[in-house]
Coordinates of C-alpha atoms in Angstrom, one line a residue:
Chain A
M1 CA -8.7 39.2 -8.8
T2 CA -6.6 36.1 -8.4
N3 CA -5.8 35.0 -11.9
G4 CA -2.2 34.5 -13.1
T5 CA -1.6 38.1 -13.9
T6 CA -3.3 40.2 -11.3
K7 CA -1.9 40.4 -7.8
T8 CA -3.7 39.6 -4.6
R9 CA -3.1 40.6 -1.0
V10 CA -2.5 37.2 0.5
G11 CA -2.2 36.6 4.2
F12 CA -0.1 33.6 5.2
I13 CA -0.2 32.4 8.8
G14 CA 2.1 29.5 9.8
L15 CA 5.6 29.5 8.4
G16 CA 6.9 26.1 9.4
I17 CA 8.7 23.7 7.1
M18 CA 5.7 23.4 4.8
G19 CA 4.3 26.9 5.2
R20 CA 7.4 28.8 4.4
S21 CA 7.9 27.0 1.1
M22 CA 4.3 27.4 0.1
A23 CA 4.3 31.2 1.0
G24 CA 7.5 31.5 -0.9
H25 CA 5.9 30.4 -4.1
L26 CA 3.1 33.0 -3.7
N27 CA 5.7 35.7 -3.0
T28 CA 7.8 34.7 -6.0
A29 CA 4.7 35.0 -8.2
G30 CA 4.4 38.6 -7.1
H31 CA 1.5 38.5 -4.7
A32 CA 1.5 41.0 -1.8
L33 CA 2.2 38.8 1.2
H34 CA 1.2 39.6 4.8
V35 CA 2.6 37.1 7.3
F36 CA 2.4 36.0 10.9
N37 CA 4.2 33.1 12.6
R38 CA 4.3 32.1 16.3
T39 CA 8.1 32.1 16.1
Q40 CA 8.8 35.5 14.4
A41 CA 12.4 34.6 13.4
R42 CA 11.1 32.1 10.9
A43 CA 9.3 34.9 8.9
E44 CA 12.6 36.8 8.4
P45 CA 13.5 35.4 5.0
L46 CA 10.0 36.2 3.6
V47 CA 10.0 39.7 5.2
A48 CA 13.5 40.3 3.7
A49 CA 11.9 39.3 0.3
G50 CA 9.1 41.9 0.7
A51 CA 6.4 40.3 2.9
V52 CA 4.8 42.5 5.5
W53 CA 4.9 41.3 9.1
H54 CA 1.9 41.6 11.4
D55 CA 1.8 40.9 15.2
T56 CA -1.4 38.7 15.2
P57 CA -3.3 36.4 12.9
G58 CA -6.2 38.9 13.1
A59 CA -4.0 41.7 11.9
V60 CA -2.9 39.6 8.9
A61 CA -6.6 38.9 8.1
A62 CA -7.5 42.6 8.2
A63 CA -4.9 43.4 5.6
A64 CA -5.6 40.6 3.1
D65 CA -8.2 39.5 0.5
V66 CA -7.2 35.8 0.8
V67 CA -5.9 34.4 4.1
I68 CA -4.1 31.1 4.1
T69 CA -3.3 29.2 7.3
M70 CA -0.9 26.3 7.8
V71 CA -0.5 25.7 11.5
G72 CA -0.2 22.7 13.8
Y73 CA -3.2 21.2 15.5
P74 CA -7.0 21.7 15.4
H75 CA -6.8 23.7 18.6
D76 CA -4.4 26.1 16.9
V77 CA -6.8 26.4 14.0
E78 CA -9.7 27.0 16.3
A79 CA -7.9 29.7 18.2
I80 CA -6.7 31.7 15.3
Y81 CA -10.0 31.5 13.3
L82 CA -12.6 31.7 16.0
G83 CA -10.8 33.3 19.0
A84 CA -11.5 37.0 19.9
G85 CA -9.8 39.3 17.5
G86 CA -9.1 36.3 15.3
I87 CA -9.3 35.7 11.5
V88 CA -13.0 35.4 11.1
E89 CA -13.7 38.5 13.2
R90 CA -11.2 40.7 11.4
A91 CA -11.3 39.4 7.8
P92 CA -12.8 42.0 5.4
H93 CA -16.3 41.3 3.8
G94 CA -15.7 39.2 0.7
A95 CA -12.4 37.7 1.8
V96 CA -11.6 34.0 1.2
L97 CA -10.1 32.1 4.1
V98 CA -8.1 28.9 3.3
D99 CA -7.1 26.5 6.1
M100 CA -4.4 24.2 4.7
T101 CA -3.7 22.6 8.1
T102 CA -4.7 18.9 8.4
S103 CA -7.5 19.5 10.9
S104 CA -11.0 18.2 11.8
P105 CA -13.8 18.2 9.3
E106 CA -16.2 19.2 12.0
L107 CA -14.1 22.3 12.9
A108 CA -13.9 23.1 9.2
R109 CA -17.7 23.2 9.0
R110 CA -17.9 25.4 12.1
I111 CA -15.4 27.9 10.7
A112 CA -17.2 28.0 7.3
E113 CA -20.5 28.7 9.1
A114 CA -19.0 31.4 11.3
A115 CA -17.3 33.0 8.3
A116 CA -20.4 32.8 6.1
A117 CA -22.3 34.7 8.8
K118 CA -19.9 37.6 8.2
G119 CA -19.9 37.5 4.4
V120 CA -16.6 35.7 4.2
A121 CA -16.0 32.3 2.6
A122 CA -13.8 29.7 4.3
L123 CA -12.3 26.7 2.6
D124 CA -10.6 23.6 4.1
A125 CA -7.7 22.6 1.9
P126 CA -5.3 20.2 3.5
V127 CA -2.4 18.9 1.5
S128 CA -0.3 15.8 1.0
G129 CA 3.1 15.5 -0.5
G130 CA 5.2 16.6 2.5
E131 CA 8.2 18.9 2.6
G132 CA 9.4 17.9 -0.9
G133 CA 5.9 18.5 -2.4
A134 CA 5.8 21.9 -0.7
R135 CA 9.3 22.9 -1.9
D136 CA 8.6 21.8 -5.5
A137 CA 5.0 23.1 -5.6
R138 CA 3.8 19.5 -6.3
L139 CA 1.4 19.2 -3.4
S140 CA -1.9 17.4 -3.7
I141 CA -4.5 19.9 -2.4
M142 CA -7.9 18.6 -1.3
V143 CA -10.5 21.3 -1.0
G144 CA -13.8 21.5 0.7
G145 CA -16.2 24.5 0.6
D146 CA -18.0 26.9 -1.6
A147 CA -17.4 26.4 -5.4
A148 CA -17.2 30.0 -6.3
A149 CA -14.7 30.7 -3.5
F150 CA -12.7 27.7 -4.7
E151 CA -12.6 29.1 -8.3
R152 CA -11.3 32.5 -6.9
V153 CA -8.4 31.0 -5.1
L154 CA -7.6 28.2 -7.5
P155 CA -4.8 30.2 -9.3
L156 CA -3.1 30.7 -5.9
L157 CA -3.5 27.0 -4.9
R158 CA -2.0 26.1 -8.3
L159 CA 1.2 28.0 -7.3
M160 CA 1.6 25.5 -4.5
G161 CA 0.2 22.2 -5.8
S162 CA 0.1 20.2 -9.0
N163 CA -3.1 18.3 -8.1
V164 CA -5.8 20.6 -6.8
V165 CA -9.3 19.0 -6.5
R166 CA -12.5 20.3 -4.9
Q167 CA -14.0 17.4 -3.1
G168 CA -17.3 19.0 -1.9
G169 CA -18.7 21.4 0.6
P170 CA -17.1 22.5 3.9
G171 CA -15.2 19.7 5.6
A172 CA -14.8 17.6 2.4
G173 CA -11.1 18.6 2.0
Q174 CA -10.4 17.4 5.6
H175 CA -12.4 14.2 5.1
T176 CA -10.4 13.5 1.9
K177 CA -7.2 14.0 3.8
M178 CA -8.5 11.6 6.5
C179 CA -9.1 9.0 3.7
N180 CA -5.5 9.5 2.6
Q181 CA -4.1 9.0 6.2
I182 CA -6.4 6.0 6.8
V183 CA -5.0 4.3 3.7
I184 CA -1.4 5.2 4.6
A185 CA -1.8 3.9 8.2
S186 CA -2.5 0.2 7.3
T187 CA -0.3 0.4 4.2
M188 CA 2.6 1.4 6.4
L189 CA 1.7 -1.6 8.7
G190 CA 1.9 -4.0 5.8
V191 CA 5.3 -2.5 4.6
C192 CA 6.9 -2.8 8.0
E193 CA 5.5 -6.3 8.8
G194 CA 6.6 -7.6 5.4
L195 CA 10.1 -6.1 5.6
A196 CA 10.5 -7.2 9.3
Y197 CA 9.5 -10.8 8.2
A198 CA 12.0 -10.6 5.4
R199 CA 14.8 -9.8 7.7
R200 CA 13.8 -12.2 10.4
S201 CA 13.5 -15.1 8.0
G202 CA 17.1 -14.6 6.9
L203 CA 16.3 -13.1 3.4
D204 CA 18.2 -10.2 2.0
P205 CA 15.4 -7.6 2.2
E206 CA 16.8 -5.5 -0.7
T207 CA 16.6 -8.5 -2.9
V208 CA 13.1 -9.2 -1.7
L209 CA 12.2 -5.7 -2.9
Q210 CA 13.4 -6.6 -6.3
S211 CA 10.8 -9.4 -6.3
I212 CA 7.8 -7.7 -4.6
G213 CA 8.3 -4.0 -5.4
G214 CA 6.8 -4.1 -8.9
G215 CA 3.6 -6.2 -8.3
A216 CA 0.5 -6.3 -6.3
A217 CA 2.4 -5.5 -3.0
S218 CA 3.9 -2.3 -4.5
S219 CA 3.1 1.0 -3.1
F220 CA 4.6 4.5 -2.7
L221 CA 5.5 3.6 0.8
L222 CA 7.1 0.3 0.0
N223 CA 9.2 1.7 -2.8
N224 CA 10.1 5.0 -1.2
L225 CA 10.3 4.3 2.6
G226 CA 11.2 0.6 2.2
P227 CA 14.8 1.2 1.1
R228 CA 15.2 3.9 3.8
I229 CA 14.0 1.5 6.5
L230 CA 16.5 -1.1 5.4
K231 CA 19.3 1.4 5.6
G232 CA 18.3 2.3 9.2
D233 CA 17.2 5.8 8.1
F234 CA 14.4 6.9 10.3
A235 CA 14.8 10.6 9.8
P236 CA 11.5 12.4 9.4
G237 CA 9.8 13.1 6.1
F238 CA 6.7 13.1 8.2
F239 CA 6.8 13.2 12.0
V240 CA 5.3 10.4 14.1
E241 CA 3.6 13.0 16.3
H242 CA 1.8 14.6 13.4
F243 CA 0.7 11.2 12.0
I244 CA -0.8 10.4 15.5
K245 CA -2.6 13.7 15.4
D246 CA -4.1 12.9 12.0
M247 CA -5.0 9.3 12.9
G248 CA -6.7 10.7 16.1
I249 CA -8.9 13.1 14.0
A250 CA -9.8 10.2 11.6
A251 CA -10.6 7.9 14.5
T252 CA -12.8 10.5 16.1
E253 CA -14.7 11.2 12.9
A254 CA -15.1 7.5 12.1
A255 CA -16.5 6.9 15.6
R256 CA -18.9 9.8 15.1
M257 CA -20.1 8.1 11.9
G258 CA -20.5 4.8 13.7
M259 CA -17.6 3.1 11.8
D260 CA -15.1 0.7 13.2
L261 CA -11.8 0.9 11.5
P262 CA -9.6 -1.8 13.2
G263 CA -6.6 -1.3 11.0
L264 CA -6.5 2.4 11.8
R265 CA -7.0 1.7 15.5
L266 CA -4.2 -0.9 15.5
T267 CA -1.8 1.3 13.7
K268 CA -2.6 4.3 15.9
D269 CA -2.0 2.2 19.0
L270 CA 1.4 1.0 17.7
Y271 CA 2.5 4.6 16.9
E272 CA 1.4 5.8 20.3
E273 CA 3.6 3.1 21.9
L274 CA 6.5 4.3 19.8
A275 CA 5.8 7.9 20.7
A276 CA 5.9 6.9 24.4
Q277 CA 9.3 5.3 23.8
G278 CA 10.7 8.5 22.5
H279 CA 10.0 8.3 18.7
R280 CA 7.7 11.4 18.4
R281 CA 10.1 13.3 16.2
D282 CA 11.2 10.3 14.1
G283 CA 9.8 9.7 10.6
T284 CA 6.7 7.5 10.3
Q285 CA 8.8 4.6 8.9
V286 CA 10.1 4.1 12.4
L287 CA 7.1 1.8 12.8
F288 CA 9.5 -0.9 11.5
K289 CA 11.3 -0.7 14.9
H290 CA 8.2 -2.1 16.6
Y291 CA 9.0 -5.4 14.9
E292 CA 12.7 -5.5 15.7
R293 CA 12.4 -5.7 19.4
Chain B
M1 CA 20.2 -28.5 -21.7
T2 CA 17.7 -25.8 -20.9
N3 CA 19.0 -22.8 -22.9
G4 CA 16.8 -21.0 -25.4
T5 CA 17.6 -23.3 -28.3
T6 CA 17.8 -26.8 -26.9
K7 CA 14.7 -28.6 -25.8
T8 CA 14.0 -30.1 -22.4
R9 CA 11.6 -32.8 -21.3
V10 CA 9.5 -30.8 -18.9
G11 CA 7.0 -32.4 -16.5
F12 CA 4.1 -30.0 -15.5
I13 CA 1.7 -31.0 -12.8
G14 CA -1.3 -28.8 -11.9
L15 CA -3.1 -27.3 -14.9
G16 CA -5.5 -24.9 -13.1
I17 CA -6.0 -21.3 -14.2
M18 CA -2.4 -20.4 -13.6
G19 CA -0.7 -23.7 -14.5
R20 CA -2.3 -24.2 -17.9
S21 CA -1.1 -20.8 -19.1
M22 CA 2.4 -21.4 -17.7
A23 CA 2.6 -24.8 -19.2
G24 CA 1.3 -23.4 -22.5
H25 CA 4.3 -21.0 -22.8
L26 CA 6.7 -24.0 -22.3
N27 CA 4.9 -26.0 -24.9
T28 CA 4.8 -23.1 -27.4
A29 CA 8.6 -22.7 -26.9
G30 CA 8.9 -26.3 -28.2
H31 CA 9.8 -28.1 -25.0
A32 CA 8.6 -31.8 -24.7
L33 CA 5.8 -31.5 -22.2
H34 CA 4.6 -34.3 -19.9
V35 CA 1.5 -33.5 -17.9
F36 CA -0.7 -34.6 -15.0
N37 CA -3.7 -32.9 -13.5
R38 CA -6.2 -34.1 -10.9
T39 CA -9.1 -33.3 -13.3
Q40 CA -7.9 -34.9 -16.5
A41 CA -10.2 -32.9 -18.8
R42 CA -8.3 -29.7 -18.1
A43 CA -5.2 -31.3 -19.7
E44 CA -6.9 -31.9 -23.0
P45 CA -6.0 -28.7 -24.8
L46 CA -2.3 -29.2 -24.0
V47 CA -2.4 -32.9 -25.0
A48 CA -4.1 -31.9 -28.2
A49 CA -1.1 -29.5 -28.7
G50 CA 1.4 -32.3 -28.2
A51 CA 1.8 -32.8 -24.5
V52 CA 2.0 -36.4 -23.2
W53 CA -0.5 -37.4 -20.5
H54 CA 0.6 -39.5 -17.5
D55 CA -1.7 -41.1 -14.9
T56 CA 0.3 -40.0 -11.8
P57 CA 2.6 -37.2 -10.8
G58 CA 5.3 -39.9 -10.2
A59 CA 4.9 -41.1 -13.8
V60 CA 5.4 -37.5 -15.0
A61 CA 8.6 -37.2 -12.9
A62 CA 10.0 -40.4 -14.3
A63 CA 9.7 -39.1 -17.8
A64 CA 11.1 -35.6 -17.3
D65 CA 14.4 -33.8 -16.7
V66 CA 12.7 -30.8 -15.1
V67 CA 9.4 -31.2 -13.1
I68 CA 7.3 -28.1 -12.4
T69 CA 4.3 -28.2 -10.0
M70 CA 1.6 -25.7 -9.6
V71 CA -1.0 -27.2 -7.3
G72 CA -3.3 -26.0 -4.5
Y73 CA -2.3 -26.4 -0.9
P74 CA 0.8 -27.4 1.1
H75 CA -0.8 -30.8 1.8
D76 CA -1.1 -31.4 -2.0
V77 CA 2.5 -30.4 -2.5
E78 CA 3.6 -32.8 0.3
A79 CA 1.5 -35.7 -1.2
I80 CA 2.8 -35.4 -4.7
Y81 CA 6.5 -34.8 -3.8
L82 CA 7.0 -37.0 -0.7
G83 CA 4.2 -39.6 -1.0
A84 CA 4.9 -43.2 -2.0
G85 CA 5.6 -43.4 -5.8
G86 CA 5.7 -39.6 -5.8
I87 CA 7.9 -37.1 -7.6
V88 CA 11.0 -37.3 -5.4
E89 CA 10.9 -41.1 -5.4
R90 CA 10.6 -41.4 -9.2
A91 CA 12.6 -38.4 -10.5
P92 CA 15.7 -39.4 -12.4
H93 CA 19.1 -38.7 -10.9
G94 CA 20.1 -35.1 -12.0
A95 CA 16.6 -33.9 -12.4
V96 CA 15.5 -30.4 -11.2
L97 CA 12.1 -30.1 -9.4
V98 CA 10.4 -26.7 -9.2
D99 CA 7.4 -26.2 -7.0
M100 CA 5.7 -23.0 -8.1
T101 CA 2.8 -23.4 -5.7
T102 CA 2.6 -20.9 -2.8
S103 CA 3.4 -23.3 0.0
S104 CA 5.3 -23.5 3.3
P105 CA 9.0 -22.6 3.5
E106 CA 9.4 -25.4 6.0
L107 CA 8.0 -28.0 3.5
A108 CA 10.2 -26.6 0.7
R109 CA 13.2 -27.3 2.9
R110 CA 12.1 -30.8 3.6
I111 CA 11.5 -31.5 -0.1
A112 CA 14.9 -30.1 -1.0
E113 CA 16.6 -32.4 1.6
A114 CA 14.7 -35.5 0.5
A115 CA 15.5 -34.7 -3.1
A116 CA 19.2 -34.0 -2.4
A117 CA 19.5 -37.4 -0.8
K118 CA 18.5 -38.9 -4.2
G119 CA 20.8 -36.7 -6.3
V120 CA 17.9 -34.5 -7.4
A121 CA 17.7 -30.7 -6.9
A122 CA 14.4 -29.1 -5.7
L123 CA 13.6 -25.4 -6.0
D124 CA 10.7 -23.5 -4.5
A125 CA 9.6 -20.8 -6.9
P126 CA 6.2 -19.3 -6.1
V127 CA 4.9 -16.5 -8.2
S128 CA 2.9 -13.3 -8.0
G129 CA 1.1 -11.6 -10.8
G130 CA -2.1 -13.7 -10.9
E131 CA -4.0 -15.0 -13.9
G132 CA -3.0 -12.1 -16.1
G133 CA 0.6 -12.4 -15.3
A134 CA 0.5 -16.2 -16.1
R135 CA -1.3 -15.6 -19.4
D136 CA 1.1 -12.8 -20.5
A137 CA 4.3 -14.5 -19.1
R138 CA 4.8 -11.4 -16.8
L139 CA 4.9 -13.3 -13.5
S140 CA 7.3 -12.3 -10.7
I141 CA 9.0 -15.6 -9.8
M142 CA 10.7 -15.8 -6.4
V143 CA 13.2 -18.7 -6.2
G144 CA 14.8 -20.6 -3.3
G145 CA 17.3 -23.4 -3.7
D146 CA 20.6 -24.4 -5.2
A147 CA 22.2 -21.8 -7.4
A148 CA 23.4 -24.2 -10.1
A149 CA 20.0 -25.8 -10.4
F150 CA 18.5 -22.3 -10.6
E151 CA 20.8 -21.4 -13.5
R152 CA 19.8 -24.6 -15.3
V153 CA 16.0 -23.9 -15.2
L154 CA 16.3 -20.1 -15.5
P155 CA 15.6 -20.2 -19.3
L156 CA 12.4 -22.1 -18.6
L157 CA 11.3 -19.8 -15.8
R158 CA 11.9 -16.8 -18.1
L159 CA 9.3 -18.3 -20.5
M160 CA 6.7 -17.8 -17.7
G161 CA 7.9 -14.7 -15.9
S162 CA 9.4 -11.3 -16.5
N163 CA 11.0 -10.9 -13.1
V164 CA 12.8 -14.0 -12.0
V165 CA 15.0 -13.6 -8.9
R166 CA 16.8 -16.2 -6.8
Q167 CA 16.3 -15.1 -3.1
G168 CA 18.5 -17.7 -1.4
G169 CA 18.6 -21.4 -0.4
P170 CA 15.7 -23.8 0.0
G171 CA 12.5 -22.0 1.3
A172 CA 13.7 -18.5 0.4
G173 CA 11.3 -18.3 -2.5
Q174 CA 8.4 -19.2 -0.2
H175 CA 9.6 -16.8 2.4
T176 CA 9.7 -14.0 -0.2
K177 CA 6.2 -14.8 -1.3
M178 CA 5.1 -14.6 2.4
C179 CA 6.6 -11.1 2.5
N180 CA 4.6 -10.2 -0.5
Q181 CA 1.4 -11.5 1.0
I182 CA 2.1 -9.9 4.4
V183 CA 2.5 -6.5 2.7
I184 CA -0.6 -7.0 0.6
A185 CA -2.7 -8.0 3.7
S186 CA -2.5 -4.8 5.6
T187 CA -2.3 -2.7 2.4
M188 CA -5.7 -4.1 1.4
L189 CA -6.9 -3.2 4.9
G190 CA -5.8 0.4 4.4
V191 CA -7.4 0.6 0.9
C192 CA -10.8 -0.8 2.1
E193 CA -10.9 1.3 5.3
G194 CA -10.0 4.5 3.4
L195 CA -12.6 3.9 0.7
A196 CA -15.3 2.9 3.2
Y197 CA -14.6 6.1 5.2
A198 CA -14.8 8.1 1.9
R199 CA -18.2 6.7 1.1
R200 CA -19.6 7.0 4.7
S201 CA -18.5 10.6 5.0
G202 CA -20.5 11.5 1.9
L203 CA -17.6 12.1 -0.4
D204 CA -17.5 10.9 -4.0
P205 CA -14.9 8.1 -3.7
E206 CA -13.9 8.3 -7.4
T207 CA -13.1 12.0 -6.9
V208 CA -11.2 11.1 -3.7
L209 CA -9.0 8.7 -5.7
Q210 CA -8.1 11.7 -7.9
S211 CA -6.7 13.4 -4.9
I212 CA -5.0 10.4 -3.1
G213 CA -4.2 8.0 -5.9
G214 CA -0.9 9.7 -6.9
G215 CA 0.8 10.4 -3.6
A216 CA 1.9 8.7 -0.4
A217 CA -1.3 6.6 -0.1
S218 CA -0.9 5.2 -3.6
S219 CA -0.5 1.5 -4.2
F220 CA -1.1 -1.1 -6.9
L221 CA -4.1 -2.2 -4.8
L222 CA -5.6 1.3 -4.4
N223 CA -5.2 2.1 -8.0
N224 CA -6.2 -1.2 -9.5
L225 CA -8.8 -2.7 -7.0
G226 CA -10.0 0.7 -5.7
P227 CA -12.0 1.5 -8.9
R228 CA -13.4 -2.0 -9.0
I229 CA -14.5 -1.9 -5.4
L230 CA -16.3 1.4 -6.1
K231 CA -18.2 -0.2 -9.0
G232 CA -19.3 -3.1 -6.8
D233 CA -17.1 -5.5 -8.8
F234 CA -16.0 -8.3 -6.4
A235 CA -15.2 -10.9 -9.1
P236 CA -12.0 -12.8 -8.3
G237 CA -8.6 -11.9 -9.6
F238 CA -7.4 -13.7 -6.5
F239 CA -9.8 -15.9 -4.4
V240 CA -10.4 -15.1 -0.7
E241 CA -9.8 -18.8 0.2
H242 CA -6.4 -18.8 -1.4
F243 CA -5.4 -15.6 0.3
I244 CA -6.5 -17.1 3.6
K245 CA -4.3 -20.1 2.9
D246 CA -1.3 -17.9 2.2
M247 CA -1.9 -15.7 5.3
G248 CA -2.2 -18.9 7.3
I249 CA 1.3 -20.1 6.1
A250 CA 2.7 -16.7 6.9
A251 CA 1.2 -16.6 10.3
T252 CA 2.5 -20.1 11.1
E253 CA 6.0 -19.2 10.0
A254 CA 6.0 -15.9 11.8
A255 CA 4.9 -17.6 15.0
R256 CA 7.7 -20.2 14.5
M257 CA 10.2 -17.3 14.3
G258 CA 8.7 -15.7 17.5
M259 CA 7.3 -12.7 15.6
D260 CA 4.0 -11.0 16.3
L261 CA 2.4 -9.5 13.1
P262 CA -0.8 -7.9 14.4
G263 CA -1.7 -6.4 11.0
L264 CA -1.5 -9.8 9.4
R265 CA -3.5 -11.4 12.2
L266 CA -6.2 -8.8 12.0
T267 CA -6.5 -9.0 8.2
K268 CA -6.6 -12.8 8.4
D269 CA -9.4 -12.7 11.0
L270 CA -11.5 -10.3 8.9
Y271 CA -11.1 -12.6 5.8
E272 CA -12.0 -15.6 7.8
E273 CA -15.2 -13.9 8.9
L274 CA -16.0 -13.0 5.3
A275 CA -15.3 -16.6 4.2
A276 CA -17.7 -17.9 6.8
Q277 CA -20.3 -15.5 5.4
G278 CA -20.0 -17.1 1.9
H279 CA -17.3 -15.0 0.3
R280 CA -14.6 -17.8 -0.2
R281 CA -14.8 -17.6 -4.0
D282 CA -15.0 -13.8 -4.2
G283 CA -12.0 -11.6 -5.1
T284 CA -9.9 -10.4 -2.2
Q285 CA -11.2 -6.8 -2.7
V286 CA -14.4 -8.1 -1.0
L287 CA -12.8 -7.1 2.3
F288 CA -14.5 -3.7 1.5
K289 CA -17.9 -5.3 2.4
H290 CA -16.8 -5.8 6.0
Y291 CA -17.0 -2.0 6.3
E292 CA -20.4 -1.7 4.6
R293 CA -22.4 -3.7 7.1

C-alpha cells in the first residue's frame, strides 16, 4: 500500500521548519495528507495544496494509515501519542505510527508497546541533516521498530531522506540519533577550541583551515561551521536549545546504562551556560563564544 | 638553489618512522643528503643510497645549506639546535634550518632569534598526515618563519608534502599544529563516546556508522578510526605517548595565553590515565577502552 505508485493516507503532525518540508515531499508525491500543527497558520500552505486539516492529533490518526510526527520535546511526543484521545488510542488497527522527533529511546519503547497492544505498529525514526536536509529530501533517517512495519513505510521515508537505515527494534532509532549527537557534542568542542586557539595565538584562522581542514582534524563541523564561526555568523542551522534537549536525553540514557561520558557532560554544561546567557536561539556554533570571553 | 632542477646540500637529522621516509624523498630527488640519527643503524639504508653520515647534528649542519630536523621532544630540539656545538652554532652563514618536529612555539621563536643573530634563517614546519603521509609525500606541512627563507625551501618541502602553507612568522607553524591537535583531541573524545554508547545500548555499531558517518557527526577520525576501533584494532598509527606530548605543549601555550580549554584538558587527562595503564605505545584510538571498563 505504500509503494512508489499507490497512494497512502498519511497523517503528519508537527509542521515546523523540518516538518513542513518533509510533509511537502509526501504531498508532492501524491499521498493523501491529513495534518495537524499546534500553530494552525503554519499548515495553511499544505492545506492550500490539498492537505486535510484536523483539530487534534487523534483526529489525524483516525483518518490515516500511516501517521508521522515531528514535534518538539519528549513531553510533546508523550502527550500526543499516549494522552487521552491521542494517536495510539485513535489510530486504526493495522496503522503504522512513525515518530521522527528526536526523543527518548525509553519513551519510544513505551509507545511501541502501547501501540502493539492495539494492533498498531510504532517506529522511532529521528533524522539528521537539518533544515537543508529536510528541504532537499537528503535526511539521514535512523529507524527503530518492527521490520515489517519498516518495510511498509520505507517508500514514504525515502521521499524524505537519502539514507534510511533500520537500526534495530523499538528505541534503536533514538539510540542511534543519540550516538550522532554524542559524537557531535565533543567534535564541536574540538572545533571551537582549535579555532579559538588559532585566533588567540595571532594566526589567521582561515589560513589555519587550509592546513588542518583536509587531514586528521577534518570533520563536517570544522569544514562547514568553521568558516561561519570565523565570519561571526552564529545564525541557527540547529538551535542551542534543541541541542541541549538532545544532550539531556543522551545523558539520561547513558546514566541509566551506567556509563560516564565526560565529554558529553562537559559540552552540555558549556551549552547550558551559553543558554543562560541568552544564546538559546543561536546556532550550535555559538559555543565558540565561550572561548572569546 | 633549491628549485626543482638544481641540487641542494640537505642535512637531515632524525630518521625515525617519519624522518626516514621524508629524507628518502629528498634523496630520490637527487639532493646531496647529510644525515645523523641517534641510533646509527637506522641511517644505513640512506647511507647505502648515497647519503653521507656525520657523527653529530652540528657536523651535519656544517656540511649543509638546508638542515631539516625531525626528532622526538622539545628537549631534543633544544639540545640539537641550541646546545654547544649544535646546529645554530655550526650552520654556515645563509643556511636555512627547518624543524619539522612537533615542538613548542616558544622554542621555535627562540631558535629563530638565535639563528638570525648568526645570519641563519630558522623555520618551524611541523607536519600532519602520519606515517602514510610521510611515505606517500602527502603530508600537510605548516610553516612559521621568514617568508624569503620559506620560498627558498618550498621546493624541498613539496617533495615531502602535498599541502605546504606558510602560516606566519616564527612559531606560527607550531601554533597551527597545536590547533590541529586541539581539534583532534575532543573530536576523538566524541568518536569514542558515541561508539561506546552505541555498543552499550545494544546497537550494531557498524550499522550505526552507516547512519551517522555521512552527516554532521562525520569526521576523518570517525570514518577512519571508527571501523578499526570496532574491530578491536588499537595498533598505532599515532602513539598515545606522542599525542600526550603534543597536548601538553598545547595546554602550556594555552595557559600562557590565559585560555582555558576544558575539552583539551579532559582529553589529556584521560590519555594520561590510559598511558599509566600501559597504553603508551598503542594508537590514539585506544581512548575507546576508557569507556569499556
